[in-house]
GROMACS .gro file of C-alpha atoms in nm:
model
  441
    1MET     CA    1   2.182   0.412   2.834
    2PHE     CA    2   2.109   0.166   2.532
    3THR     CA    3   2.358   0.053   2.307
    4ARG     CA    4   2.309   0.000   1.925
    5LYS     CA    5   2.349  -0.387   2.009
    6ASP     CA    6   2.106  -0.331   2.284
    7LEU     CA    7   1.823  -0.136   2.036
    8ILE     CA    8   1.879  -0.412   1.796
    9ARG     CA    9   1.814  -0.679   2.039
   10LEU     CA   10   1.519  -0.481   2.153
   11LEU     CA   11   1.378  -0.387   1.820
   12ALA     CA   12   1.411  -0.655   1.602
   13PRO     CA   13   1.231  -0.922   1.704
   14LEU     CA   14   0.948  -0.689   1.767
   15ILE     CA   15   0.934  -0.651   1.373
   16VAL     CA   16   0.922  -0.979   1.335
   17GLU     CA   17   0.659  -1.026   1.565
   18GLN     CA   18   0.455  -0.723   1.386
   19ILE     CA   19   0.518  -0.883   1.078
   20LEU     CA   20   0.372  -1.227   1.165
   21ALA     CA   21   0.105  -1.070   1.339
   22VAL     CA   22  -0.003  -0.897   0.995
   23LEU     CA   23   0.083  -1.146   0.773
   24VAL     CA   24  -0.146  -1.423   0.987
   25GLY     CA   25  -0.417  -1.157   0.937
   26MET     CA   26  -0.347  -1.119   0.566
   27VAL     CA   27  -0.369  -1.479   0.571
   28ASP     CA   28  -0.687  -1.518   0.725
   29VAL     CA   29  -0.869  -1.272   0.465
   30VAL     CA   30  -0.705  -1.446   0.197
   31MET     CA   31  -0.853  -1.812   0.304
   32VAL     CA   32  -1.191  -1.652   0.376
   33ALA     CA   33  -1.211  -1.481   0.045
   34ALA     CA   34  -1.219  -1.859  -0.117
   35VAL     CA   35  -1.526  -1.874   0.104
   36GLY     CA   36  -1.673  -1.581  -0.066
   37GLU     CA   37  -1.717  -1.171  -0.045
   38THR     CA   38  -1.954  -1.255   0.216
   39ALA     CA   39  -1.737  -1.421   0.449
   40VAL     CA   40  -1.516  -1.159   0.396
   41SER     CA   41  -1.710  -0.863   0.468
   42GLY     CA   42  -1.843  -1.082   0.790
   43VAL     CA   43  -1.504  -1.106   0.917
   44SER     CA   44  -1.404  -0.768   0.861
   45LEU     CA   45  -1.719  -0.632   1.060
   46VAL     CA   46  -1.609  -0.797   1.349
   47ASP     CA   47  -1.291  -0.746   1.321
   48ALA     CA   48  -1.357  -0.388   1.397
   49ILE     CA   49  -1.529  -0.439   1.686
   50ASN     CA   50  -1.251  -0.706   1.798
   51MET     CA   51  -1.017  -0.452   1.732
   52LEU     CA   52  -1.183  -0.224   1.981
   53ILE     CA   53  -1.202  -0.461   2.276
   54ILE     CA   54  -0.830  -0.587   2.184
   55GLN     CA   55  -0.715  -0.219   2.164
   56MET     CA   56  -0.863  -0.169   2.554
   57LEU     CA   57  -0.671  -0.448   2.654
   58ALA     CA   58  -0.350  -0.366   2.490
   59ALA     CA   59  -0.411  -0.018   2.652
   60LEU     CA   60  -0.358  -0.150   2.988
   61ALA     CA   61  -0.072  -0.411   2.919
   62THR     CA   62   0.080  -0.050   2.792
   63GLY     CA   63   0.040   0.108   3.118
   64GLY     CA   64   0.192  -0.224   3.277
   65ALA     CA   65   0.494  -0.154   3.065
   66VAL     CA   66   0.514   0.171   3.138
   67VAL     CA   67   0.543   0.133   3.481
   68SER     CA   68   0.760  -0.134   3.487
   69ALA     CA   69   0.980   0.027   3.256
   70GLN     CA   70   1.040   0.311   3.530
   71PHE     CA   71   1.092   0.121   3.832
   72ILE     CA   72   1.321  -0.099   3.609
   73GLY     CA   73   1.515   0.244   3.502
   74ARG     CA   74   1.490   0.308   3.930
   75GLN     CA   75   1.666  -0.021   3.989
   76ASP     CA   76   1.368  -0.115   4.191
   77THR     CA   77   1.291  -0.461   4.123
   78GLU     CA   78   1.072  -0.539   4.382
   79LYS     CA   79   0.819  -0.268   4.280
   80ALA     CA   80   0.869  -0.361   3.903
   81CYS     CA   81   0.759  -0.743   3.973
   82LYS     CA   82   0.460  -0.580   4.211
   83ALA     CA   83   0.327  -0.433   3.927
   84ALA     CA   84   0.348  -0.764   3.705
   85GLY     CA   85   0.118  -0.900   3.952
   86GLN     CA   86  -0.128  -0.644   3.948
   87LEU     CA   87  -0.102  -0.560   3.529
   88ILE     CA   88  -0.246  -0.970   3.525
   89SER     CA   89  -0.473  -0.915   3.778
   90VAL     CA   90  -0.639  -0.611   3.607
   91THR     CA   91  -0.621  -0.736   3.256
   92THR     CA   92  -0.787  -1.107   3.352
   93MET     CA   93  -1.063  -0.959   3.510
   94ALA     CA   94  -1.103  -0.700   3.238
   95SER     CA   95  -1.098  -0.958   2.962
   96VAL     CA   96  -1.350  -1.202   3.111
   97GLY     CA   97  -1.615  -0.915   3.174
   98LEU     CA   98  -1.550  -0.795   2.792
   99MET     CA   99  -1.590  -1.207   2.657
  100THR     CA  100  -1.882  -1.207   2.906
  101PHE     CA  101  -2.054  -0.870   2.740
  102ALA     CA  102  -1.959  -1.013   2.396
  103LEU     CA  103  -2.107  -1.355   2.396
  104LEU     CA  104  -2.418  -1.225   2.559
  105ALA     CA  105  -2.471  -0.935   2.336
  106ASN     CA  106  -2.350  -1.117   2.003
  107ARG     CA  107  -2.591  -1.055   1.707
  108ASN     CA  108  -2.792  -0.728   1.887
  109LEU     CA  109  -2.434  -0.565   1.924
  110LEU     CA  110  -2.370  -0.659   1.520
  111LYS     CA  111  -2.746  -0.507   1.427
  112LEU     CA  112  -2.678  -0.200   1.649
  113VAL     CA  113  -2.315  -0.104   1.509
  114PHE     CA  114  -2.374  -0.174   1.141
  115GLY     CA  115  -2.747  -0.167   1.085
  116THR     CA  116  -2.880  -0.352   0.842
  117VAL     CA  117  -2.637  -0.583   0.635
  118GLU     CA  118  -2.706  -0.864   0.388
  119GLU     CA  119  -2.845  -1.185   0.588
  120ALA     CA  120  -2.532  -1.415   0.494
  121VAL     CA  121  -2.263  -1.101   0.607
  122MET     CA  122  -2.471  -1.100   0.948
  123GLU     CA  123  -2.472  -1.500   1.008
  124ASN     CA  124  -2.086  -1.500   0.899
  125ALA     CA  125  -2.040  -1.234   1.171
  126ALA     CA  126  -2.262  -1.363   1.440
  127VAL     CA  127  -2.055  -1.702   1.405
  128TYR     CA  128  -1.743  -1.540   1.370
  129PHE     CA  129  -1.762  -1.304   1.712
  130ALA     CA  130  -1.887  -1.551   1.952
  131ILE     CA  131  -1.619  -1.757   1.853
  132THR     CA  132  -1.319  -1.528   1.894
  133ALA     CA  133  -1.487  -1.330   2.186
  134ALA     CA  134  -1.407  -1.655   2.377
  135SER     CA  135  -1.001  -1.598   2.341
  136PHE     CA  136  -1.006  -1.247   2.505
  137PRO     CA  137  -0.896  -1.337   2.814
  138PHE     CA  138  -0.617  -1.525   2.654
  139LEU     CA  139  -0.523  -1.297   2.454
  140ALA     CA  140  -0.539  -1.033   2.765
  141LEU     CA  141  -0.287  -1.273   2.954
  142TYR     CA  142  -0.019  -1.288   2.670
  143ASN     CA  143  -0.011  -0.941   2.581
  144SER     CA  144   0.055  -0.856   2.957
  145CYS     CA  145   0.291  -1.102   2.999
  146ALA     CA  146   0.455  -0.982   2.665
  147ALA     CA  147   0.452  -0.643   2.780
  148LEU     CA  148   0.626  -0.708   3.112
  149TYR     CA  149   0.913  -0.888   2.854
  150ARG     CA  150   0.922  -0.587   2.662
  151SER     CA  151   0.986  -0.380   3.007
  152MET     CA  152   1.277  -0.560   3.023
  153GLY     CA  153   1.452  -0.516   2.719
  154ASN     CA  154   1.369  -0.894   2.618
  155SER     CA  155   1.155  -0.918   2.340
  156LYS     CA  156   1.300  -1.203   2.210
  157VAL     CA  157   1.064  -1.415   2.421
  158SER     CA  158   0.743  -1.252   2.313
  159MET     CA  159   0.847  -1.308   1.944
  160THR     CA  160   0.927  -1.686   1.963
  161VAL     CA  161   0.571  -1.742   2.192
  162SER     CA  162   0.431  -1.558   1.911
  163ILE     CA  163   0.590  -1.737   1.646
  164ILE     CA  164   0.453  -2.094   1.785
  165MET     CA  165   0.099  -1.892   1.815
  166ASN     CA  166   0.078  -1.757   1.468
  167VAL     CA  167   0.209  -2.103   1.301
  168MET     CA  168  -0.061  -2.279   1.494
  169ASN     CA  169  -0.319  -2.055   1.319
  170ILE     CA  170  -0.230  -2.070   0.996
  171VAL     CA  171  -0.177  -2.423   0.983
  172GLY     CA  172  -0.537  -2.464   1.173
  173ASN     CA  173  -0.656  -2.187   0.910
  174ALA     CA  174  -0.544  -2.403   0.631
  175ILE     CA  175  -0.690  -2.760   0.796
  176CYS     CA  176  -1.005  -2.606   0.879
  177ILE     CA  177  -1.112  -2.419   0.538
  178PHE     CA  178  -0.909  -2.641   0.311
  179GLY     CA  179  -0.936  -2.973   0.437
  180PHE     CA  180  -1.268  -2.963   0.625
  181HIS     CA  181  -1.402  -2.702   0.407
  182MET     CA  182  -1.532  -2.501   0.689
  183GLY     CA  183  -1.645  -2.136   0.670
  184VAL     CA  184  -1.559  -1.867   0.925
  185GLU     CA  185  -1.530  -2.110   1.187
  186GLY     CA  186  -1.223  -2.241   1.031
  187VAL     CA  187  -1.062  -1.897   1.074
  188ALA     CA  188  -1.185  -1.844   1.405
  189TYR     CA  189  -1.144  -2.160   1.596
  190PRO     CA  190  -0.781  -2.159   1.512
  191THR     CA  191  -0.721  -1.807   1.655
  192LEU     CA  192  -0.920  -1.936   1.980
  193ILE     CA  193  -0.659  -2.253   2.016
  194SER     CA  194  -0.322  -2.062   1.933
  195ARG     CA  195  -0.427  -1.772   2.186
  196MET     CA  196  -0.515  -2.008   2.442
  197THR     CA  197  -0.184  -2.202   2.377
  198ALA     CA  198   0.027  -1.888   2.387
  199ALA     CA  199  -0.126  -1.734   2.684
  200MET     CA  200   0.005  -2.078   2.881
  201ILE     CA  201   0.338  -2.088   2.755
  202MET     CA  202   0.385  -1.684   2.858
  203LEU     CA  203   0.213  -1.735   3.213
  204MET     CA  204   0.445  -2.025   3.291
  205LEU     CA  205   0.798  -1.795   3.175
  206ILE     CA  206   0.704  -1.497   3.360
  207GLN     CA  207   0.705  -1.692   3.635
  208LYS     CA  208   1.100  -1.759   3.589
  209PRO     CA  209   1.275  -1.604   3.909
  210ALA     CA  210   1.599  -1.567   3.685
  211ASN     CA  211   1.347  -1.281   3.512
  212ARG     CA  212   1.435  -0.905   3.656
  213ILE     CA  213   1.043  -0.883   3.634
  214HIS     CA  214   0.852  -1.214   3.722
  215LEU     CA  215   0.582  -1.330   3.913
  216LYS     CA  216   0.675  -1.436   4.246
  217SER     CA  217   0.369  -1.574   4.390
  218PHE     CA  218  -0.033  -1.554   4.309
  219ARG     CA  219  -0.001  -1.340   4.628
  220ASP     CA  220   0.100  -1.073   4.414
  221LEU     CA  221  -0.227  -1.080   4.204
  222ARG     CA  222  -0.426  -0.917   4.525
  223PRO     CA  223  -0.513  -0.610   4.425
  224ASP     CA  224  -0.269  -0.320   4.536
  225ARG     CA  225  -0.481   0.016   4.507
  226ARG     CA  226  -0.154   0.249   4.451
  227MET     CA  227   0.034  -0.003   4.213
  228ILE     CA  228  -0.296  -0.043   4.018
  229GLY     CA  229  -0.366   0.337   3.975
  230ASN     CA  230  -0.019   0.400   3.855
  231ILE     CA  231  -0.092   0.163   3.588
  232LEU     CA  232  -0.430   0.292   3.503
  233GLY     CA  233  -0.283   0.630   3.513
  234VAL     CA  234  -0.144   0.526   3.189
  235GLY     CA  235  -0.382   0.284   3.094
  236ILE     CA  236  -0.739   0.419   3.118
  237PRO     CA  237  -0.620   0.736   2.921
  238ASN     CA  238  -0.458   0.535   2.649
  239GLY     CA  239  -0.744   0.284   2.628
  240LEU     CA  240  -1.011   0.555   2.629
  241GLU     CA  241  -0.793   0.670   2.324
  242ASN     CA  242  -0.792   0.338   2.140
  243SER     CA  243  -1.136   0.233   2.260
  244ILE     CA  244  -1.284   0.606   2.134
  245PHE     CA  245  -1.074   0.556   1.818
  246GLN     CA  246  -1.186   0.220   1.744
  247VAL     CA  247  -1.560   0.371   1.821
  248GLY     CA  248  -1.476   0.601   1.532
  249LYS     CA  249  -1.309   0.352   1.288
  250LEU     CA  250  -1.693   0.124   1.371
  251THR     CA  251  -1.866   0.453   1.291
  252LEU     CA  252  -1.711   0.442   0.989
  253GLN     CA  253  -1.722   0.103   0.923
  254SER     CA  254  -2.107   0.140   0.922
  255LEU     CA  255  -2.063   0.426   0.668
  256VAL     CA  256  -1.870   0.182   0.433
  257SER     CA  257  -2.151  -0.072   0.464
  258SER     CA  258  -2.408   0.139   0.344
  259LEU     CA  259  -2.192   0.201   0.042
  260GLY     CA  260  -2.274  -0.170  -0.040
  261THR     CA  261  -2.101  -0.534  -0.091
  262THR     CA  262  -1.826  -0.432  -0.350
  263ALA     CA  263  -1.708  -0.110  -0.128
  264LEU     CA  264  -1.731  -0.295   0.206
  265ALA     CA  265  -1.494  -0.576   0.061
  266SER     CA  266  -1.284  -0.366  -0.120
  267TYR     CA  267  -1.238  -0.149   0.228
  268ALA     CA  268  -1.155  -0.479   0.402
  269VAL     CA  269  -0.885  -0.610   0.197
  270ALA     CA  270  -0.713  -0.217   0.131
  271SER     CA  271  -0.756  -0.224   0.512
  272ASN     CA  272  -0.583  -0.542   0.588
  273VAL     CA  273  -0.314  -0.534   0.290
  274VAL     CA  274  -0.186  -0.169   0.462
  275THR     CA  275  -0.108  -0.298   0.747
  276LEU     CA  276   0.205  -0.384   0.625
  277GLN     CA  277   0.280   0.000   0.623
  278TYR     CA  278   0.171   0.019   0.995
  279LEU     CA  279   0.455  -0.268   1.094
  280PRO     CA  280   0.794  -0.045   1.158
  281GLY     CA  281   0.618   0.203   1.344
  282ASN     CA  282   0.422  -0.057   1.586
  283ALA     CA  283   0.721  -0.219   1.674
  284ILE     CA  284   0.922   0.082   1.708
  285GLY     CA  285   0.642   0.232   1.899
  286LEU     CA  286   0.631  -0.057   2.138
  287GLY     CA  287   1.001  -0.054   2.196
  288MET     CA  288   0.995   0.320   2.264
  289ILE     CA  289   0.771   0.262   2.585
  290THR     CA  290   1.057   0.055   2.719
  291ILE     CA  291   1.339   0.285   2.585
  292ILE     CA  292   1.213   0.594   2.705
  293GLY     CA  293   1.007   0.453   3.031
  294GLN     CA  294   1.358   0.339   3.141
  295CYS     CA  295   1.504   0.672   3.068
  296VAL     CA  296   1.264   0.899   3.230
  297GLY     CA  297   1.262   0.626   3.544
  298ALA     CA  298   1.647   0.700   3.571
  299GLY     CA  299   1.619   1.045   3.511
  300GLU     CA  300   1.790   1.072   3.200
  301ILE     CA  301   1.556   1.316   2.959
  302ASP     CA  302   1.806   1.455   2.732
  303GLN     CA  303   1.880   1.054   2.646
  304ALA     CA  304   1.506   0.995   2.648
  305LYS     CA  305   1.488   1.270   2.357
  306GLY     CA  306   1.712   1.175   2.185
  307TYR     CA  307   1.660   0.824   2.143
  308ALA     CA  308   1.297   0.913   2.026
  309LYS     CA  309   1.387   1.096   1.773
  310LEU     CA  310   1.651   0.818   1.627
  311LEU     CA  311   1.360   0.589   1.660
  312VAL     CA  312   1.162   0.826   1.456
  313LYS     CA  313   1.419   0.843   1.186
  314LEU     CA  314   1.463   0.457   1.201
  315ASN     CA  315   1.066   0.460   1.106
  316TYR     CA  316   1.074   0.632   0.825
  317ILE     CA  317   1.376   0.443   0.675
  318CYS     CA  318   1.158   0.152   0.701
  319LEU     CA  319   0.837   0.304   0.553
  320LEU     CA  320   1.049   0.418   0.211
  321VAL     CA  321   1.143   0.047   0.165
  322ILE     CA  322   0.781  -0.074   0.252
  323CYS     CA  323   0.596   0.209   0.076
  324SER     CA  324   0.785   0.166  -0.278
  325ALA     CA  325   0.724  -0.166  -0.290
  326MET     CA  326   0.349  -0.159  -0.233
  327LEU     CA  327   0.347   0.127  -0.535
  328LEU     CA  328   0.505  -0.121  -0.734
  329GLY     CA  329   0.349  -0.462  -0.655
  330GLY     CA  330  -0.019  -0.324  -0.526
  331SER     CA  331  -0.212  -0.507  -0.840
  332TYR     CA  332  -0.047  -0.802  -0.740
  333ILE     CA  333  -0.146  -0.821  -0.395
  334VAL     CA  334  -0.493  -0.738  -0.462
  335GLY     CA  335  -0.498  -1.004  -0.720
  336MET     CA  336  -0.448  -1.242  -0.411
  337TYR     CA  337  -0.780  -1.170  -0.248
  338ASN     CA  338  -1.012  -1.299  -0.510
  339LEU     CA  339  -1.211  -0.953  -0.554
  340SER     CA  340  -1.429  -0.864  -0.836
  341PRO     CA  341  -1.281  -0.640  -1.117
  342ALA     CA  342  -1.485  -0.348  -0.975
  343ALA     CA  343  -1.391  -0.426  -0.591
  344ALA     CA  344  -0.987  -0.484  -0.709
  345GLU     CA  345  -0.965  -0.165  -0.881
  346GLU     CA  346  -1.105   0.043  -0.564
  347ALA     CA  347  -0.871  -0.157  -0.325
  348ARG     CA  348  -0.576  -0.049  -0.599
  349ARG     CA  349  -0.714   0.311  -0.556
  350MET     CA  350  -0.694   0.322  -0.161
  351MET     CA  351  -0.335   0.163  -0.109
  352THR     CA  352  -0.197   0.395  -0.347
  353ALA     CA  353  -0.332   0.694  -0.188
  354HIS     CA  354  -0.244   0.560   0.173
  355ALA     CA  355   0.135   0.476   0.025
  356TRP     CA  356   0.173   0.865  -0.021
  357ALA     CA  357   0.010   0.955   0.328
  358MET     CA  358   0.190   0.740   0.480
  359THR     CA  359   0.470   1.054   0.516
  360VAL     CA  360   0.293   1.191   0.840
  361TRP     CA  361   0.181   0.922   1.013
  362PRO     CA  362   0.513   0.843   1.267
  363LEU     CA  363   0.488   1.161   1.383
  364ALA     CA  364   0.094   1.085   1.419
  365PHE     CA  365   0.122   0.706   1.584
  366ALA     CA  366   0.484   0.631   1.666
  367LEU     CA  367   0.582   0.980   1.812
  368PRO     CA  368   0.306   0.954   2.129
  369ASN     CA  369   0.483   0.651   2.245
  370ALA     CA  370   0.718   0.919   2.417
  371LEU     CA  371   0.540   1.100   2.566
  372ARG     CA  372   0.300   0.829   2.714
  373ALA     CA  373   0.614   0.678   2.847
  374SER     CA  374   0.679   1.015   3.043
  375LEU     CA  375   0.303   0.958   3.170
  376ASP     CA  376   0.167   1.246   2.961
  377ALA     CA  377  -0.124   0.983   2.863
  378ARG     CA  378  -0.385   1.254   2.929
  379PHE     CA  379  -0.250   1.498   2.632
  380THR     CA  380  -0.243   1.209   2.371
  381MET     CA  381  -0.595   1.104   2.470
  382MET     CA  382  -0.732   1.432   2.445
  383VAL     CA  383  -0.559   1.510   2.089
  384SER     CA  384  -0.655   1.162   1.954
  385VAL     CA  385  -1.017   1.168   2.060
  386SER     CA  386  -1.078   1.524   1.967
  387SER     CA  387  -0.915   1.489   1.606
  388MET     CA  388  -1.059   1.111   1.529
  389TRP     CA  389  -1.434   1.295   1.604
  390ILE     CA  390  -1.356   1.613   1.415
  391PHE     CA  391  -1.167   1.492   1.109
  392ARG     CA  392  -1.178   1.104   1.050
  393VAL     CA  393  -1.537   1.093   1.120
  394ALA     CA  394  -1.730   1.388   1.083
  395LEU     CA  395  -1.504   1.488   0.749
  396ALA     CA  396  -1.555   1.155   0.625
  397TYR     CA  397  -1.906   1.200   0.613
  398TRP     CA  398  -1.881   1.512   0.472
  399PHE     CA  399  -1.665   1.340   0.197
  400VAL     CA  400  -1.897   1.062   0.146
  401LYS     CA  401  -2.203   1.193   0.191
  402GLY     CA  402  -2.170   1.551   0.061
  403MET     CA  403  -1.903   1.545  -0.198
  404ASP     CA  404  -2.017   1.221  -0.363
  405LEU     CA  405  -1.638   1.108  -0.329
  406GLY     CA  406  -1.765   0.711  -0.221
  407ILE     CA  407  -1.560   0.481  -0.064
  408MET     CA  408  -1.194   0.721  -0.093
  409GLY     CA  409  -1.408   0.982   0.124
  410VAL     CA  410  -1.295   0.775   0.439
  411TRP     CA  411  -0.981   0.802   0.355
  412TYR     CA  412  -0.954   1.123   0.292
  413GLY     CA  413  -1.086   1.210   0.636
  414MET     CA  414  -0.829   0.962   0.780
  415PHE     CA  415  -0.573   1.137   0.616
  416ALA     CA  416  -0.649   1.485   0.766
  417ASP     CA  417  -0.672   1.318   1.117
  418TRP     CA  418  -0.286   1.185   1.103
  419GLY     CA  419  -0.195   1.535   0.988
  420PHE     CA  420  -0.347   1.743   1.293
  421ARG     CA  421  -0.193   1.426   1.523
  422ALA     CA  422   0.105   1.507   1.332
  423LEU     CA  423   0.120   1.866   1.413
  424LEU     CA  424   0.017   1.866   1.754
  425PHE     CA  425   0.223   1.602   1.862
  426THR     CA  426   0.537   1.730   1.700
  427ILE     CA  427   0.454   2.071   1.901
  428ARG     CA  428   0.402   1.895   2.226
  429PHE     CA  429   0.732   1.639   2.176
  430ALA     CA  430   0.942   2.004   2.090
  431GLY     CA  431   0.895   2.094   2.453
  432PHE     CA  432   0.986   1.718   2.628
  433GLY     CA  433   1.224   1.803   2.907
  434LYS     CA  434   1.135   2.198   2.929
  435ARG     CA  435   0.844   2.053   3.104
  436ARG     CA  436   0.799   1.885   3.429
  437ILE     CA  437   0.856   1.524   3.357
  438LYS     CA  438   0.645   1.310   3.591
  439ARG     CA  439   0.768   0.972   3.728
  440LEU     CA  440   0.678   0.740   3.988
  441GLU     CA  441   0.660   0.758   4.329
   0.00000   0.00000   0.00000
């Protein structure tokens, strides 16, 4: 169903888009580092909460993408367009609710999650949280429209708009921080403005009749129970999986914050840098939703399994290049973040361990997208949630508190989590096609 040219046309823009997103995140941290370690720590705390909310919204977009891709595979463009309207409606309402909660809870939520931190860190976190929370509805709209374009096999549009959004963000950061000498506000306001711009562009583009999937009229936004049920059938398990995953990370963030500002700053920088290693897997995972979804929708189960194997192999090839480069240049990369010597050394240790552990990551995080695209999201949710709390959280606390391994104990727990996921998802995928594959009615 997909030629090599089709795969390149879908995956290449996705990889570029992921690179841009990560580089902008790194630039944000580098620029905030110029303000001081308390600013870096404050932004890091908020990003942990923001990521929870972003993952919830992204899960809904994934649900819409799976539904739309399967309808396209069945050549049912009418229902695919209907799904587009329902996706935009659901994500908009959800994001407005989350924004309202974040704005009202703000400092109280930060204190509840992270407990006692330095007052300067908390002040920076509260300001950054308030401004970025206002961008949730715009980010949700952008993500939904981008997911719809990907389900059509057209990722070039979302890449182009992402370039616009990220360039605006970087330029805005530079002007606000170095030109106007602003603190964390200098990173937050450009994020808000760039997301608003991207959302408006995508909303206009998704209404073009030339698209296989498009928003025909605003009447399509009126709730349709069956269609919303299809979207939530994937979106809710995926959302619960992602949300509980982020809650677990927040729990660990609280553990990290108890180890002091040096540990928190080194953890923030290492976590920021290693996102480069996730780039190919995240892009391939997004592409897998489209490819496997369309194959399943068309009833081509053998092709779906073959494409999934191919994409996982591609992920490993990309990782070999990225992790090797990071092992060789880790010291130089960490040097850009203006950390204290102790924090810099700890960050380098974490980056090195992380590069070696990535040998199991594609099976733990890229491969499950093939299962989600075949409407097997409930299984991935159960595995991910149980693994998160048993290994990543409980084991990390034991490593840190019981074995006194310090900040590295958090990452050892994470690596154990990856190994467990990889094992169960590989076993489940081995039965792909042997059990009944769900298709939309």
